[in-house]
Amino acid sequence: MNLNQIQHKIVTTINGPILVVAGAGSGKTRVIIYRIIYMIKKMRINPENILALTFTKKAANEMKSRLFKIINNPLILKKITIGTFHSIFSIILRNEAHLLGYNSNYTIYDNKDSDYLIKKILKNLNIEKVLDYRKIRKQISNYKNNLFFLSKKNNKNTLFYKVYKIYVKKCHQMNSLDFDDILLHTNYLFYRFPNILLKYQNKFKYILVDEYQDTNISQNNIIKKLSNKYKNIFVVGDDAQSIYSFRGAKISNILNFHFIYKNTKIFRLEQNYRSTNSIVKASNKIISFNKNQIYKKVWTDNEKGEEIKIYNATSDEEEAIYIANYILMYTTKKKFKYKDFAILYRTNYQSNIIELILKEKKIPYNIYGSISIEHRKEIKDLFSYLKFINNINDEVSLLRILNSEIKYKKTIKSIINISKKKNIEIYNIINNIEKYDINININTVKKLKIICSFLKKIRFNLNKFNAYQIVKYVIIFLLKKKKYENKIKEKFKLILINIYKYVKKKLRFYNINTYLSDFLQYFYLEDDNNENDKANKVSIMTVHLSKGLEYPIVFITGLEENIFPSKSCIGNSQIEEERRLFYVALTRAKKIAILTYATSRFLWGNKITNIPSRFINEINKLISIKYKKNKYNNILGLKIHHKDFGSGIILNCNNDIATIKFNKLGIKRILLSLNKIIF
DNA sequence: CCTTCGTGAATTTTT
DNA sequence: TTCACGAAGG
């Protein structure tokens, strides 16, 4: 199995609660995978009793494919339950939905759906100017993830609570769950129905959780309940890589694990096998700037390797060009492959310019997540049809359809008003539109008729046709009605191909038919929209998505204050999480890490300028000097004294102009040739 | 009933 | 810059 002594011990210690504190690159995913194999092959544990949980769809798919490579037996593999918290528990909820007053075909609302609903509620209460719908959504999410509903913490007189209650009620009426509901309702299910809990306790006798540092209260409580009978709970985590606190992740879960589970065995994985010594050294240096951390000594036997490189681009475009050229050079002259490279960024929108340049230079790439395709308007339209067809109570999706089909807002408003006044479902009204006294355009009536008869027809066949057939009909219907650009048609085609593959795979692999609701579940909670994983392509993604992955050469881009670290994290306690995020980014690299930053960059059509990220300065001494561009190339981070302005530190330097942060006067740009600076 | 024009927000990260 | 939304005017 090729494991070190501690790893071997971890793999073969099966019973009881176990906490593994694992540094970056110490082989923790490998340990999980070998442990699963050991349980099945050596311990003869029934694979059906194993539950492995991850946080991102990407990590789940990665684990599945790595396991498959070793086990290579689909019959065994399909018995193991592997997936994200959300996907696994939403499947369980579908099975038990009737107990909670839901139908098993419930719709999953993404953030945009939630926003839409919250906006509507605020408008109805006439407080859309008082409360910000996005803040409310975050607050609702926070509420649910912290299980406040179980405690007495809620302040029932606030405006927020009023909105919260309506939101919950509406979701229930529409047979819909948002992402947080999936966890919340699972909690409620296990709390309220002990016999159901027992059923799943007996099924999942062995539970493994990857990236445990990212669990929130709600998730942690589910694991606690599930493992309570057999206590075979195995968690792996690294507090230094905790980067999901915005989703309610609580580091205290990992810190208090051994208090909650008696007789916990604790292991530490500190040897890094992934990266060169230079990279390990720099990442240790970075994380040492954080005050809150569990002491860990990550070390490596690997060679020193190349020093970390840095590139100061003049613009975001030039940054991308530099990266593209670098990749071209290394693939032609140094025999690296495209798939050896990853380009990481802090925010999704940064991918635009990178994609553009890579396309120009004909470098094949694979983008993960992205401004995810489900948020594109036309795709959203398609999926509102699919969601409504699947769940006739889903008025959010129906209203989306109406909004995209009917130009005249007044007409929609009158329909909604009638629905409210007479307490009749909107779908019912549009089906009998001529019976109602509405000022409505004749063409609109015709349109509604066409839509309604289509919906009726297709809903009639809902259980006869598989997901592929249904989606195909909807796409044909949409294309018949509207003139879409070719780009959109291509996207539709891609989605269809994706569905086709999925339906086929399910049939061959598991011998089950895929209906529309199965496909929607897959689309929202399982598909990481990345079929070409193994293809020889450059990977580009956010730092968040890169966790758990590794690449020989990694570019960390946009290392500027206000970008990375993000503006909203500067000057508060969240800066430590940003630093952990940078730590995650840096530790993805096996051989070479290249940090890039741009002097100016486009944001909303405006050129903005930022000073280099503090993270560059924090590891300044470990960065290869020859890559520090220009003639004042070795003065970054240097403490200086200015004849007029006093002492300060050099943040950036472009040819003759240095950006200096003065102790008393703040940030100023100084012409070096004036010779006012004493180094 | 329908078009046009002006204003203001958007982009932190994932399920 | 781009997009959504709403007011105003055709």
XYZ file of C-alpha atoms (C1' of nucleotides) in Angstrom:
704
model
C 0.000 0.000 0.000
C 3.037 2.231 0.264
C 2.128 4.058 3.447
C 4.297 5.441 6.209
C 3.998 4.125 9.731
C 1.446 6.626 10.967
C -0.594 6.439 7.784
C -0.643 2.675 8.095
C -1.791 2.901 11.680
C -4.581 5.258 10.669
C -5.699 3.034 7.814
C -5.876 -0.041 10.012
C -7.458 1.425 13.148
C -11.099 0.979 12.317
C -13.300 1.107 15.383
C -14.172 4.024 17.602
C -13.890 7.753 17.106
C -10.754 8.910 15.345
C -9.493 12.392 14.642
C -6.706 12.904 12.154
C -5.069 16.300 12.126
C -3.410 16.388 8.757
C -1.178 19.024 7.226
C -1.389 19.984 3.582
C -0.001 17.374 1.223
C 0.370 14.763 3.947
C -1.685 12.219 2.038
C -4.980 12.467 3.829
C -7.200 11.636 0.877
C -4.984 8.630 0.253
C -5.420 7.575 3.832
C -9.201 7.797 3.493
C -9.197 5.800 0.299
C -6.921 3.052 1.608
C -8.918 2.932 4.781
C -12.108 2.280 2.824
C -10.349 -0.423 0.843
C -8.918 -1.934 4.019
C -12.357 -2.029 5.599
C -13.843 -3.818 2.630
C -11.040 -6.154 1.651
C -9.382 -7.005 4.967
C -12.107 -6.434 7.530
C -14.844 -7.781 5.274
C -17.054 -4.882 6.176
C -20.130 -4.614 4.004
C -19.581 -1.646 1.661
C -23.212 -0.697 2.198
C -22.315 0.214 5.767
C -19.787 2.819 4.715
C -20.588 6.503 4.382
C -17.936 8.935 3.130
C -18.781 12.630 3.189
C -17.106 15.545 1.465
C -17.883 19.222 1.057
C -17.510 19.956 -2.597
C -18.920 18.035 -5.516
C -15.449 18.065 -6.946
C -13.942 16.338 -3.917
C -16.677 13.716 -3.975
C -16.133 12.918 -7.627
C -12.380 12.853 -7.084
C -12.772 10.349 -4.275
C -15.070 8.161 -6.340
C -12.766 8.052 -9.308
C -9.668 7.361 -7.194
C -11.464 4.551 -5.421
C -12.633 3.163 -8.719
C -9.079 3.082 -10.027
C -8.046 0.827 -7.162
C -11.134 -1.286 -6.583
C -12.099 -1.397 -10.243
C -15.303 -3.166 -9.443
C -18.479 -1.188 -10.013
C -20.511 -3.718 -8.070
C -18.633 -2.950 -4.893
C -18.180 0.721 -5.579
C -21.845 1.473 -6.052
C -22.608 0.045 -2.639
C -20.450 2.598 -0.868
C -22.215 5.860 -0.130
C -19.931 8.690 -1.212
C -20.969 12.267 -1.777
C -21.347 15.742 -0.437
C -23.406 16.307 2.665
C -26.020 17.950 0.521
C -26.340 15.226 -2.063
C -26.412 12.311 0.379
C -28.899 13.815 2.762
C -31.141 15.167 0.063
C -31.490 11.619 -1.238
C -32.384 10.447 2.262
C -34.882 13.291 2.549
C -36.481 12.252 -0.722
C -37.057 8.820 0.728
C -38.514 10.172 3.946
C -40.100 13.346 2.581
C -43.657 12.307 3.451
C -42.768 12.332 7.157
C -41.894 15.999 6.948
C -44.892 16.986 4.881
C -43.021 17.175 1.593
C -43.270 15.287 -1.661
C -40.225 13.380 -2.720
C -40.001 15.357 -5.945
C -39.248 18.552 -4.040
C -37.353 21.289 -5.835
C -33.915 22.407 -4.728
C -33.601 26.181 -4.704
C -30.250 27.685 -5.406
C -29.274 31.088 -4.068
C -30.806 32.889 -6.998
C -34.149 31.202 -6.414
C -33.977 32.127 -2.746
C -33.124 35.701 -3.637
C -36.100 35.851 -5.949
C -38.432 34.590 -3.276
C -37.036 36.874 -0.586
C -37.308 39.874 -2.892
C -40.940 39.057 -3.464
C -41.638 38.735 0.243
C -39.922 42.020 1.025
C -41.925 43.734 -1.673
C -45.182 42.327 -0.360
C -44.349 43.621 3.094
C -43.343 46.908 1.534
C -39.933 46.817 3.154
C -37.732 46.172 0.136
C -36.034 49.507 0.737
C -35.493 48.787 4.427
C -33.931 45.343 4.208
C -31.404 44.107 1.686
C -32.505 40.783 0.245
C -28.967 39.469 0.005
C -28.282 40.192 3.631
C -31.532 38.514 4.562
C -30.600 35.430 2.575
C -27.285 35.234 4.391
C -28.989 35.735 7.715
C -31.537 33.011 6.984
C -28.714 30.718 5.963
C -26.843 31.548 9.127
C -29.927 30.848 11.172
C -30.419 27.443 9.651
C -26.783 26.379 9.681
C -26.499 27.200 13.346
C -29.722 25.364 14.185
C -31.115 28.408 15.944
C -34.578 27.016 15.415
C -33.853 24.393 18.029
C -32.702 26.856 20.624
C -34.493 29.793 22.165
C -32.125 32.289 20.648
C -34.538 33.666 18.107
C -35.912 37.081 18.625
C -39.441 36.760 17.452
C -40.309 40.424 17.253
C -37.835 41.484 14.636
C -38.694 42.303 11.072
C -36.184 39.685 10.038
C -38.011 36.974 11.887
C -41.219 37.953 10.167
C -39.582 37.563 6.766
C -37.929 34.346 7.867
C -41.233 32.815 8.857
C -42.926 33.719 5.581
C -39.940 32.403 3.656
C -40.088 29.065 5.440
C -43.824 28.812 4.942
C -43.607 29.632 1.238
C -40.845 27.098 0.663
C -42.976 24.480 2.300
C -46.047 25.389 0.240
C -44.008 25.184 -2.924
C -42.492 21.863 -1.936
C -39.038 23.354 -2.182
C -35.876 23.209 -0.114
C -32.929 25.551 -0.250
C -29.405 24.216 0.272
C -29.447 24.824 4.012
C -32.869 23.213 4.338
C -31.385 19.931 3.182
C -29.216 19.819 6.307
C -31.773 21.448 8.571
C -34.558 19.047 7.639
C -32.231 16.089 8.022
C -31.565 17.283 11.547
C -35.237 17.601 12.176
C -35.934 14.187 10.681
C -33.412 12.484 12.966
C -34.567 14.498 15.956
C -38.243 13.913 15.467
C -38.225 10.285 14.246
C -35.879 8.116 16.323
C -36.840 4.992 14.401
C -35.726 6.605 11.156
C -32.498 7.669 12.792
C -31.979 4.121 13.960
C -32.486 2.836 10.439
C -29.712 5.034 9.110
C -27.491 4.407 12.123
C -27.680 0.729 11.311
C -26.992 1.357 7.672
C -24.064 3.737 8.112
C -22.057 1.891 10.725
C -18.819 3.433 9.502
C -18.696 7.136 8.799
C -15.783 9.038 7.277
C -15.659 12.802 6.912
C -13.093 14.575 4.798
C -12.181 18.243 5.388
C -13.778 18.113 8.802
C -12.592 21.641 9.622
C -15.264 22.895 7.238
C -18.301 21.404 8.953
C -20.917 23.755 10.273
C -23.066 23.160 13.336
C -25.875 21.663 11.301
C -23.629 19.171 9.515
C -21.753 18.311 12.665
C -24.977 17.572 14.458
C -26.066 15.178 11.740
C -22.827 13.220 12.002
C -23.083 13.207 15.765
C -26.545 11.696 15.623
C -25.726 9.177 12.919
C -22.608 7.897 14.639
C -24.113 7.828 18.081
C -24.928 4.145 18.081
C -21.745 2.547 16.746
C -19.344 5.439 17.354
C -17.275 4.524 14.327
C -16.636 8.044 13.286
C -13.482 8.959 11.427
C -12.745 12.600 10.641
C -9.805 14.188 8.861
C -9.079 17.853 8.875
C -6.593 20.678 8.906
C -7.461 23.832 10.776
C -4.997 25.732 8.573
C -7.200 24.947 5.607
C -10.489 26.075 7.068
C -11.867 28.357 4.364
C -15.632 28.029 4.536
C -16.600 30.082 7.561
C -18.865 32.141 5.302
C -20.926 28.991 5.022
C -21.068 28.639 8.768
C -18.070 26.324 9.184
C -16.926 26.193 12.776
C -13.326 25.420 13.634
C -14.530 24.534 17.117
C -15.950 21.314 15.682
C -12.468 19.944 15.124
C -11.042 21.521 18.273
C -13.700 19.976 20.514
C -14.018 16.645 18.747
C -12.275 14.665 21.479
C -14.469 16.230 24.156
C -17.638 15.197 22.396
C -16.521 11.707 21.459
C -15.087 9.835 24.371
C -11.939 7.740 23.830
C -11.042 9.534 20.645
C -7.778 8.433 19.127
C -5.887 11.370 17.685
C -3.316 11.057 14.912
C -1.174 13.656 13.251
C 0.050 13.647 9.701
C 2.825 16.191 9.402
C 5.086 14.959 6.655
C 4.378 16.649 3.353
C 4.915 14.416 0.332
C 3.539 16.785 -2.227
C 5.688 19.863 -2.487
C 9.293 20.943 -2.718
C 11.016 22.214 0.373
C 10.835 25.790 -0.905
C 7.070 25.602 -1.142
C 6.629 23.920 2.234
C 8.878 26.517 3.836
C 6.975 29.406 2.310
C 3.602 27.978 3.287
C 4.765 27.435 6.868
C 5.965 31.011 6.911
C 2.631 32.302 5.651
C 0.532 30.426 8.147
C 2.779 31.544 11.010
C 1.292 35.007 10.635
C -2.036 33.677 11.883
C -2.665 33.848 15.602
C -5.441 31.284 15.722
C -4.138 27.858 14.875
C -3.414 24.426 16.240
C 0.309 23.988 16.461
C 1.531 21.689 13.717
C 4.944 21.073 12.272
C 4.644 20.367 8.575
C 7.939 19.210 7.134
C 9.231 17.429 4.070
C 12.039 15.224 2.847
C 11.594 16.448 -0.694
C 14.280 18.357 -2.577
C 14.586 22.103 -2.233
C 13.318 22.671 -5.763
C 12.896 26.012 -7.443
C 12.317 29.143 -5.428
C 8.897 30.706 -5.576
C 8.578 33.088 -8.496
C 6.752 36.355 -8.727
C 5.593 38.427 -11.648
C 4.397 42.002 -11.573
C 2.161 42.568 -14.580
C 1.092 46.009 -15.684
C -2.522 44.926 -16.217
C -4.826 41.974 -15.760
C -4.539 41.312 -19.461
C -0.762 41.285 -19.352
C -0.918 38.996 -16.326
C -2.900 36.494 -18.363
C -0.563 36.838 -21.338
C 2.445 36.200 -19.119
C 0.836 33.046 -17.785
C -0.138 31.834 -21.239
C 3.368 32.417 -22.596
C 4.890 30.690 -19.617
C 2.697 27.667 -20.224
C 3.567 27.635 -23.913
C 7.264 27.801 -23.138
C 7.131 25.050 -20.529
C 5.061 22.758 -22.703
C 7.273 23.155 -25.756
C 10.738 23.419 -24.237
C 10.495 21.711 -20.868
C 8.209 18.821 -21.638
C 5.492 19.726 -19.203
C 1.955 18.902 -20.247
C -1.017 21.232 -20.184
C -2.565 19.219 -17.421
C 0.433 19.955 -15.197
C -0.727 23.553 -14.779
C -3.352 25.149 -12.613
C -4.327 28.802 -12.622
C -5.980 29.889 -9.388
C -7.853 33.077 -8.588
C -9.775 34.540 -5.690
C -13.001 35.501 -7.458
C -14.826 33.935 -10.343
C -14.924 37.042 -12.489
C -11.134 36.995 -12.784
C -11.488 33.971 -15.018
C -12.883 36.068 -17.900
C -9.641 37.599 -19.062
C -7.667 34.405 -18.429
C -10.095 32.399 -20.537
C -9.954 34.978 -23.283
C -6.160 34.896 -23.526
C -5.924 31.115 -23.291
C -8.416 30.850 -26.125
C -6.425 33.336 -28.165
C -3.237 31.369 -27.635
C -5.045 28.100 -28.339
C -4.163 26.611 -24.978
C -6.761 23.993 -24.005
C -8.217 24.571 -20.572
C -10.806 23.238 -18.247
C -12.740 25.689 -16.132
C -14.233 24.499 -12.874
C -17.343 26.035 -11.412
C -17.072 29.355 -13.192
C -19.909 31.839 -13.150
C -21.621 28.544 -13.165
C -23.637 27.706 -16.205
C -26.826 27.331 -14.238
C -26.763 31.065 -13.612
C -26.813 32.021 -17.250
C -30.160 33.481 -18.058
C -31.161 31.122 -20.840
C -30.066 28.072 -18.893
C -31.995 29.391 -15.949
C -35.061 29.641 -18.221
C -34.667 26.061 -19.320
C -34.333 24.883 -15.762
C -37.355 26.840 -14.568
C -39.366 24.809 -17.061
C -37.773 21.592 -15.864
C -38.263 22.427 -12.208
C -41.873 23.382 -12.674
C -42.620 20.310 -14.761
C -41.106 18.223 -12.003
C -42.862 20.038 -9.177
C -46.129 21.757 -9.990
C -46.117 23.595 -6.657
C -42.942 25.429 -7.491
C -44.310 28.918 -8.132
C -40.898 30.533 -8.093
C -40.034 28.602 -11.230
C -43.438 29.249 -12.764
C -43.061 32.975 -12.199
C -39.640 32.826 -13.785
C -41.193 31.223 -16.840
C -43.879 33.907 -16.963
C -41.337 36.663 -16.533
C -39.277 35.402 -19.402
C -42.285 34.837 -21.660
C -44.483 37.817 -20.889
C -43.069 41.232 -21.538
C -45.713 43.140 -19.720
C -45.092 43.267 -16.040
C -48.581 44.601 -15.411
C -50.123 41.428 -16.732
C -47.974 39.349 -14.400
C -48.823 41.629 -11.528
C -52.544 41.266 -12.135
C -52.208 37.491 -12.254
C -50.322 37.487 -8.960
C -52.901 39.810 -7.426
C -55.794 37.581 -8.375
C -53.919 34.597 -7.048
C -53.462 36.348 -3.732
C -56.971 37.738 -3.455
C -58.865 34.610 -4.413
C -56.253 32.214 -3.076
C -55.966 30.351 -6.357
C -52.720 28.917 -7.661
C -51.084 30.871 -10.439
C -50.914 27.814 -12.647
C -54.643 27.394 -12.249
C -55.257 30.995 -13.272
C -53.164 30.919 -16.412
C -54.802 27.678 -17.425
C -58.188 29.418 -17.377
C -57.031 32.894 -18.160
C -60.153 33.882 -20.126
C -62.304 33.395 -17.028
C -60.596 36.203 -15.215
C -61.080 39.873 -15.632
C -57.585 40.900 -16.658
C -56.503 43.520 -19.118
C -54.399 41.330 -21.300
C -52.928 41.473 -24.749
C -54.325 38.902 -27.200
C -50.895 37.677 -28.157
C -50.052 37.124 -24.532
C -53.170 34.999 -24.143
C -52.113 32.940 -27.130
C -48.657 32.535 -25.689
C -50.026 31.407 -22.361
C -52.248 28.875 -24.089
C -49.305 27.399 -25.925
C -47.227 27.187 -22.748
C -50.036 25.666 -20.723
C -50.885 23.008 -23.255
C -47.212 22.129 -23.555
C -46.827 21.885 -19.789
C -49.933 19.756 -19.524
C -48.802 17.396 -22.226
C -45.353 16.929 -20.851
C -46.489 16.555 -17.265
C -48.825 13.845 -18.431
C -45.790 11.909 -19.617
C -43.589 12.718 -16.680
C -43.304 9.179 -15.416
C -43.219 7.573 -18.834
C -40.262 9.450 -20.223
C -36.771 9.539 -18.855
C -34.904 12.724 -18.090
C -33.219 12.853 -21.460
C -36.485 12.662 -23.359
C -38.160 15.303 -21.238
C -35.289 17.744 -21.479
C -35.139 17.194 -25.211
C -38.810 18.089 -25.591
C -38.436 21.206 -23.501
C -35.432 22.349 -25.501
C -37.246 21.727 -28.778
C -40.190 23.682 -27.407
C -37.984 26.589 -26.404
C -36.151 26.657 -29.711
C -39.411 26.676 -31.599
C -40.652 29.731 -29.771
C -37.636 31.909 -29.461
C -34.717 32.844 -31.589
C -31.690 32.006 -29.524
C -28.147 32.834 -30.489
C -26.013 29.990 -31.699
C -23.976 30.102 -28.512
C -27.043 29.277 -26.470
C -28.025 26.514 -28.831
C -24.566 25.042 -28.308
C -25.011 25.236 -24.543
C -28.375 23.475 -24.817
C -26.765 20.798 -26.913
C -24.016 20.308 -24.334
C -26.576 19.960 -21.582
C -28.452 17.385 -23.624
C -25.291 15.385 -24.246
C -24.511 15.556 -20.542
C -27.963 14.249 -19.661
C -27.747 11.525 -22.250
C -24.458 10.287 -20.849
C -25.784 10.423 -17.322
C -28.978 8.530 -18.128
C -27.021 5.894 -19.990
C -24.447 5.497 -17.258
C -27.132 5.064 -14.631
C -28.807 2.420 -16.697
C -25.635 0.479 -17.408
C -23.991 0.886 -14.043
C -26.877 0.720 -11.626
C -29.574 -0.604 -13.896
C -32.000 2.171 -12.984
C -33.948 4.642 -15.049
C -33.272 8.325 -14.591
C -36.355 10.458 -14.312
C -36.490 14.197 -14.364
C -36.327 14.596 -10.603
C -33.229 12.368 -10.448
C -31.585 14.451 -13.076
C -32.369 17.715 -11.294
C -30.886 16.283 -8.122
C -27.777 15.355 -10.097
C -27.535 18.720 -11.800
C -27.759 20.766 -8.615
C -25.946 18.574 -6.126
C -23.619 16.164 -7.876
C -22.450 17.284 -11.285
C -19.224 19.249 -11.027
C -19.579 20.001 -14.708
C -16.316 18.474 -15.588
C -16.316 15.424 -17.781
C -12.879 16.047 -19.190
C -11.007 15.723 -15.953
C -8.409 13.439 -17.355
C -7.913 15.321 -20.570
C -4.667 17.132 -21.150
C -5.828 20.619 -20.311
C -4.792 23.498 -18.089
C -7.053 23.702 -15.032
C -8.443 27.066 -14.029
C -10.547 27.568 -10.910
C -11.072 29.516 -7.701
C -8.769 28.799 -4.793
C -11.742 27.407 -2.880
C -12.334 24.759 -5.497
C -8.668 23.833 -5.656
C -8.615 22.425 -2.154
C -7.614 18.792 -2.126
C -6.034 18.990 -5.581
C -2.402 19.216 -6.626
C -0.508 20.300 -9.732
C 3.187 20.421 -10.676
C 2.970 24.099 -11.580
C 0.535 26.500 -9.949
C -0.139 30.136 -10.755
C -1.727 32.184 -7.997
C -3.091 35.268 -9.690
C -4.445 38.656 -8.709
C -2.298 38.920 -5.599
C -3.319 42.460 -4.821
C -4.805 44.069 -1.763
C -8.612 44.244 -2.193
C -8.552 41.220 -4.494
C -6.572 38.647 -2.543
C -7.042 39.383 0.329
C -10.541 40.389 -0.631
C -11.674 43.914 0.164
C -14.293 42.785 2.619
C -11.767 40.872 4.706
C -9.238 43.632 5.188
C -9.129 45.146 8.622
C -11.186 42.501 10.383
C -10.763 39.030 11.776
C -11.549 37.445 8.439
C -8.061 38.312 7.252
C -6.821 35.114 8.883
C -9.183 33.093 6.754
C -7.865 34.872 3.671
C -4.383 33.899 4.745
C -5.479 30.295 5.122
C -6.916 30.562 1.656
C -3.562 31.715 0.353
C -1.986 28.839 2.261
C -4.326 26.433 0.485
C -3.419 27.962 -2.876
C 0.318 27.751 -2.267
C 0.219 24.183 -1.019
C -1.443 22.981 -4.240
C 1.921 23.292 -5.988
C 4.211 20.298 -6.248
C 7.185 21.746 -8.100
C 6.756 25.385 -9.005
C 4.606 28.155 -7.590
C 4.290 31.416 -9.474
C 2.643 34.401 -7.849
C 1.329 37.107 -10.114
C -0.156 40.511 -9.506
C -1.215 43.370 -11.725
C -0.574 47.057 -11.183
C -3.951 47.877 -12.678
C -7.005 45.850 -13.512
C -10.457 46.358 -14.989
C -13.429 46.269 -12.701
C -16.879 47.233 -13.992
C -15.325 48.864 -16.978
C -13.113 51.041 -14.823
C -9.397 50.752 -14.391
C -8.503 50.263 -10.762
C -5.099 50.112 -9.141
C -4.184 48.143 -6.067
C -0.971 47.654 -4.158
C 0.522 44.159 -4.040
C -0.966 41.697 -1.603
C 0.407 41.613 1.910
C 0.882 37.901 1.407
C 3.673 38.623 -1.042
C 5.468 40.673 1.560
C 4.979 38.044 4.210
C 7.017 35.533 2.258
C 9.148 38.083 0.479
C 12.440 36.639 1.642
C 11.548 33.257 0.198
C 10.789 34.567 -3.267
C 13.351 34.182 -6.003
C 15.045 37.540 -6.420
C 15.669 37.283 -10.114
C 11.954 37.329 -10.743
C 11.461 40.620 -9.014
C 11.240 42.773 -12.079
C 13.038 46.097 -12.687
C 16.184 47.726 -11.465
C 15.060 48.218 -7.900
C 14.295 44.587 -7.893
C 15.258 43.613 -4.389
C 13.612 46.247 -2.273
C 10.082 44.891 -1.909
C 9.104 44.696 1.723
C 12.178 46.635 2.750
C 11.947 49.043 5.668
C 13.189 52.492 4.646
C 13.458 56.047 5.900
C 12.283 59.017 3.871
C 13.847 62.428 4.487
C 10.476 64.196 4.667
C 7.924 61.501 5.475
C 9.717 59.371 8.052
C 9.973 55.610 8.139
C 7.898 53.151 6.133
C 7.878 49.941 4.198
C 8.069 49.426 0.437
C 4.996 47.663 -0.853
C 5.533 47.859 -4.573
C 7.947 49.224 -7.070
C 7.430 49.879 -10.729
C 10.479 51.189 -12.525
C 11.137 54.437 -10.703
C 7.969 54.725 -8.669
C 7.739 53.035 -5.313
C 4.545 52.551 -3.352
C 5.442 53.031 0.271
C 3.383 52.616 3.385
C 4.564 55.221 5.856
C 4.090 54.646 9.536
C 2.539 58.063 10.029
C 1.221 59.166 6.676
C -0.179 56.018 5.152
C 0.390 54.937 1.591
C 2.205 57.242 -0.811
C 3.862 56.868 -4.177
C 7.398 58.173 -4.300
C 9.788 58.825 -7.161
C 12.951 56.956 -6.238
C 15.190 59.139 -8.412
C 14.559 62.069 -6.083
C 16.931 60.313 -3.725
C 14.965 61.212 -0.640
C 14.987 57.663 0.611
C 17.576 56.131 2.863
C 17.661 52.357 2.462
C -50.721 49.111 -24.549
C -45.852 49.364 -25.526
C -41.213 51.519 -26.042
C -37.430 54.153 -24.449
C -34.531 56.151 -21.432
C -32.255 56.881 -16.897
C -30.510 55.157 -12.673
C -27.925 52.237 -9.703
C -25.989 48.026 -8.406
C -22.846 44.257 -9.461
C -18.227 40.574 -7.849
C -15.925 36.660 -2.300
C -15.782 32.077 -1.642
C -19.974 26.686 -2.374
C -23.898 23.536 -1.666
C -19.386 47.819 -18.475
C -23.697 45.478 -18.348
C -27.987 44.357 -16.707
C -32.430 44.841 -14.336
C -35.939 47.643 -13.014
C -39.081 51.457 -13.035
C -40.733 55.946 -14.610
C -42.303 58.601 -18.233
C -43.888 59.496 -22.601
C -45.410 57.953 -27.203
